[in-house]
């Protein structure tokens, strides 16, 4: 009987081609379909040319796993039906600027599962919606909500939500729907309810009311809201001002970072400054994360300008 097992050179070429799709790793089931059985894998491993990383993951080099290889390993080793979730799913979708400490994986509750080092497994009665191609992963807007709920701090949660929108991995509309559909509870949920609204809706009026309340807490007189100035390009609408001393504060919602809004914001700010007023900018998320520090800056500016006016 003639063996259909490829010789070593063909085996090596086939395995490299298959592993190139997954940053240097390939699962045993794919190798078997290519005619590379368990005995052939064992031969390569014993010869020191390949490495195994669990029950299913085979590396066709002896180098440490890099790139997306650990993500593929996490999915293959966790069990059938597993998919990346949280920040790991966002990394697989292309998110930059954040590195999670663990790889989150969701899996149907009734499927056989395995513990994997560096992986947090979430067993689910109902799996969240998955992306259609590539690494098995939860869709970005749902993964972002999960990542924010699982984050180590409010600051980390807010960063993830900002990145997923700024890098266009999803839309603000989808993120808002995903948040409103989320059932998970926890101590961070009230903060996230505000943060998601700040990022997705802008919530200008809410931000201005919050700012006025915080000013009173700081001992500052309430500012005038929705002030109108006249610049070179027409009317300028400002969020809050103390007109008598020439201090203006702009509350920037998430939409201020989109498209050409930064250009318009810069033009408006320059017109105000050229006219002789001082303008401070406060991101709406700043009121959630660093309210005391921002309000202290406003208080210092108010005291300085008040002193100049009375001198």
XYZ file of C-alpha atoms in Angstrom:
311
model
C 0.000 0.000 0.000
C 1.439 3.351 -1.063
C 1.674 5.991 1.658
C 0.033 9.366 0.963
C 2.076 11.098 3.645
C 4.213 13.859 2.074
C 7.978 13.593 2.416
C 9.821 15.922 4.782
C 10.550 18.668 2.253
C 6.966 18.774 0.962
C 5.701 18.548 4.532
C 7.841 21.501 5.581
C 6.659 23.617 2.611
C 2.997 22.798 3.202
C 3.209 23.543 6.906
C 4.979 26.873 6.348
C 2.317 27.960 3.866
C -0.490 27.036 6.257
C 1.195 28.653 9.247
C 1.835 31.863 7.313
C -1.918 32.520 7.580
C -1.668 32.581 11.381
C 1.664 34.311 12.120
C 3.663 31.085 12.296
C 1.228 28.626 13.898
C -1.278 26.139 12.566
C -3.749 23.784 14.229
C -3.470 20.008 13.997
C -6.822 19.623 12.209
C -5.590 21.800 9.339
C -2.344 19.853 9.173
C -4.257 16.551 9.021
C -6.346 17.792 6.111
C -3.068 18.570 4.317
C -1.833 15.015 4.928
C 0.450 15.851 7.851
C -0.631 13.493 10.618
C 0.222 13.253 14.306
C 3.248 11.037 13.628
C 4.689 13.541 11.156
C 4.235 16.381 13.648
C 5.932 14.302 16.337
C 8.880 13.687 14.014
C 9.379 17.411 13.392
C 9.038 18.258 17.079
C 11.540 15.580 18.134
C 13.958 16.862 15.526
C 13.740 20.326 17.087
C 12.278 21.986 14.004
C 8.715 22.559 15.281
C 7.111 23.234 18.665
C 3.698 22.400 20.087
C 1.763 24.849 22.229
C -0.980 22.777 23.796
C -3.242 20.110 22.348
C -3.918 21.714 18.986
C -1.406 24.463 18.223
C 1.777 23.730 16.273
C 4.498 26.269 15.540
C 6.621 25.620 12.461
C 9.517 27.520 14.063
C 11.177 27.354 17.471
C 10.826 31.079 18.094
C 8.413 32.549 20.694
C 4.881 33.224 19.474
C 4.477 36.753 18.124
C 1.872 38.883 16.369
C -1.516 37.203 16.281
C -0.160 33.727 16.966
C -1.054 33.880 20.708
C -4.602 34.882 19.749
C -4.972 31.894 17.440
C -3.557 29.647 20.145
C -6.041 31.016 22.693
C -8.981 30.193 20.414
C -7.763 26.732 19.373
C -6.777 25.632 22.862
C -9.830 26.916 24.767
C -12.251 24.498 23.120
C -14.812 24.210 20.353
C -16.840 27.309 19.582
C -14.347 29.620 21.306
C -13.975 33.198 20.075
C -11.884 36.164 21.149
C -13.735 38.703 23.250
C -13.011 42.004 24.975
C -9.751 43.761 24.165
C -8.348 40.639 22.482
C -11.167 40.746 19.912
C -10.422 44.434 19.329
C -6.730 43.690 18.770
C -7.720 41.066 16.218
C -9.908 43.696 14.529
C -6.927 46.057 14.273
C -7.057 48.218 17.401
C -3.771 49.971 18.246
C -2.553 51.704 21.379
C -3.667 49.187 24.006
C -2.168 45.883 25.189
C -4.341 43.707 27.464
C -2.749 41.726 30.267
C -4.795 38.621 29.420
C -6.579 37.240 26.371
C -10.347 37.111 26.870
C -12.179 34.266 25.155
C -15.906 33.494 25.145
C -17.257 30.013 24.576
C -20.654 28.290 24.662
C -21.291 27.037 28.169
C -22.143 23.473 27.132
C -18.998 22.915 25.050
C -15.942 21.135 26.400
C -13.383 23.660 27.556
C -9.752 23.742 28.673
C -7.808 26.130 30.874
C -5.071 27.963 28.964
C -2.287 30.011 30.539
C -2.824 33.738 29.971
C -6.440 33.244 28.835
C -9.593 34.314 30.707
C -12.433 32.081 29.596
C -16.014 33.375 29.752
C -18.612 30.602 29.586
C -21.828 31.842 27.986
C -25.355 30.517 27.751
C -25.791 32.682 24.638
C -22.792 33.645 22.566
C -22.470 37.296 21.493
C -22.515 38.060 17.745
C -19.297 37.138 15.957
C -17.384 38.763 13.103
C -17.679 36.948 9.819
C -14.072 36.262 8.778
C -10.529 35.811 10.068
C -9.844 35.109 13.717
C -13.022 33.963 15.487
C -13.985 37.032 17.492
C -16.884 38.997 18.913
C -17.967 42.001 16.841
C -16.086 45.199 17.845
C -18.924 47.173 19.451
C -19.892 44.314 21.771
C -16.257 43.432 22.465
C -15.603 47.082 23.390
C -18.430 47.074 25.926
C -17.119 43.839 27.443
C -13.557 45.173 27.518
C -14.713 48.322 29.311
C -16.637 46.298 31.882
C -13.601 44.049 32.480
C -11.024 46.870 32.507
C -8.803 47.428 35.547
C -9.822 51.071 36.000
C -12.215 53.743 34.768
C -9.352 55.342 32.861
C -8.548 52.106 31.039
C -12.217 51.552 30.244
C -12.573 55.059 28.806
C -9.408 54.611 26.731
C -10.746 51.434 25.123
C -14.080 53.060 24.264
C -12.338 56.076 22.741
C -9.913 53.962 20.696
C -12.586 51.742 19.170
C -14.459 54.801 17.868
C -11.464 56.951 16.923
C -9.884 54.074 14.968
C -13.212 53.408 13.226
C -13.521 49.804 14.315
C -17.204 50.520 14.844
C -19.597 53.453 14.751
C -20.931 55.459 17.662
C -24.427 54.274 16.773
C -23.457 50.605 17.039
C -21.508 51.171 20.232
C -24.472 52.898 21.841
C -26.816 50.052 20.833
C -24.356 47.470 22.191
C -24.123 49.320 25.498
C -27.886 49.592 25.872
C -28.184 45.866 25.156
C -25.542 44.848 27.701
C -26.912 43.071 30.763
C -23.733 42.833 32.819
C -23.826 44.682 36.120
C -20.966 45.914 38.241
C -19.537 48.874 40.113
C -18.272 50.485 36.887
C -21.616 50.489 35.097
C -22.710 54.000 36.241
C -19.413 55.477 35.054
C -19.643 53.656 31.738
C -23.213 54.827 31.215
C -21.893 58.388 31.302
C -18.731 57.612 29.319
C -20.534 55.845 26.464
C -23.018 58.710 26.229
C -20.176 61.252 26.246
C -18.396 59.444 23.408
C -21.427 58.565 21.320
C -23.833 61.461 21.830
C -21.560 64.347 22.735
C -24.103 65.182 25.494
C -23.268 68.885 25.266
C -26.049 70.156 27.503
C -25.407 67.481 30.103
C -21.697 68.384 30.128
C -22.396 72.066 30.663
C -24.800 71.366 33.536
C -22.273 69.042 35.141
C -19.587 71.688 34.757
C -21.714 74.371 36.427
C -22.425 72.021 39.331
C -18.719 71.242 39.730
C -17.900 74.961 39.678
C -20.240 75.557 42.585
C -18.596 72.712 44.465
C -15.221 74.367 43.858
C -16.529 77.670 45.245
C -16.653 79.423 41.891
C -19.619 81.551 40.858
C -21.765 79.856 38.204
C -20.683 80.654 34.647
C -22.983 81.917 31.954
C -23.858 79.052 29.611
C -24.259 79.111 25.824
C -22.503 82.438 25.373
C -22.391 84.069 21.931
C -19.313 85.874 20.623
C -18.668 87.377 17.203
C -15.542 86.291 15.372
C -14.152 86.871 11.894
C -16.190 83.989 10.527
C -19.446 84.937 12.230
C -21.060 83.925 15.491
C -19.184 81.749 17.972
C -21.197 79.702 20.458
C -19.297 78.994 23.679
C -20.228 76.535 26.405
C -19.437 78.539 29.554
C -17.926 81.928 30.342
C -17.280 84.480 33.035
C -17.610 87.492 30.781
C -16.634 90.106 33.379
C -13.106 88.703 33.672
C -12.661 87.290 30.154
C -12.544 83.548 31.012
C -14.125 80.996 28.664
C -14.386 77.217 29.099
C -15.294 74.835 26.288
C -16.658 71.374 27.174
C -15.557 68.994 24.407
C -17.747 65.956 23.763
C -16.493 62.953 21.838
C -17.675 64.389 18.513
C -15.035 67.149 18.753
C -12.448 64.606 17.541
C -14.319 63.623 14.392
C -13.685 64.650 10.811
C -13.028 68.416 10.484
C -14.311 69.340 13.937
C -10.757 69.883 15.324
C -10.192 72.466 12.575
C -13.375 74.349 13.445
C -12.554 74.132 17.151
C -9.104 75.631 16.554
C -10.505 78.500 14.493
C -13.120 79.268 17.136
C -10.578 79.156 19.954
C -8.125 81.391 18.098
C -10.823 84.002 17.467
C -11.642 84.092 21.179
C -7.999 84.324 22.249
C -7.165 87.027 19.702
C -10.092 89.031 21.079
C -8.311 89.068 24.451
C -10.052 86.313 26.393
C -8.561 83.191 27.983
C -10.044 79.881 26.829
C -9.654 76.563 28.648
C -10.765 73.275 27.096
C -12.189 70.410 29.172
C -12.909 67.066 27.478
C -16.242 65.733 28.660
C -14.513 62.517 29.694
C -12.192 64.704 31.746
C -15.153 65.584 33.942
C -15.601 61.857 34.577
C -11.956 60.953 35.141
C -10.094 64.055 36.373
C -12.742 66.539 37.510
C -10.703 67.861 40.459
C -7.621 68.573 38.339
C -9.553 70.357 35.600
C -11.606 72.383 38.062
C -8.443 73.367 39.863
C -7.093 74.788 36.605
C -10.313 76.741 36.108
C -10.128 78.065 39.681
C -6.517 79.189 39.214
C -7.411 80.964 35.944
C -10.441 82.595 37.573
C -8.361 83.861 40.503
C -5.612 85.160 38.215
C -7.987 86.995 35.891
C -10.060 88.356 38.785
C -6.883 89.725 40.336
C -5.911 91.432 37.106
C -9.347 93.005 36.754
C -9.286 94.452 40.275
C -5.642 95.580 40.173
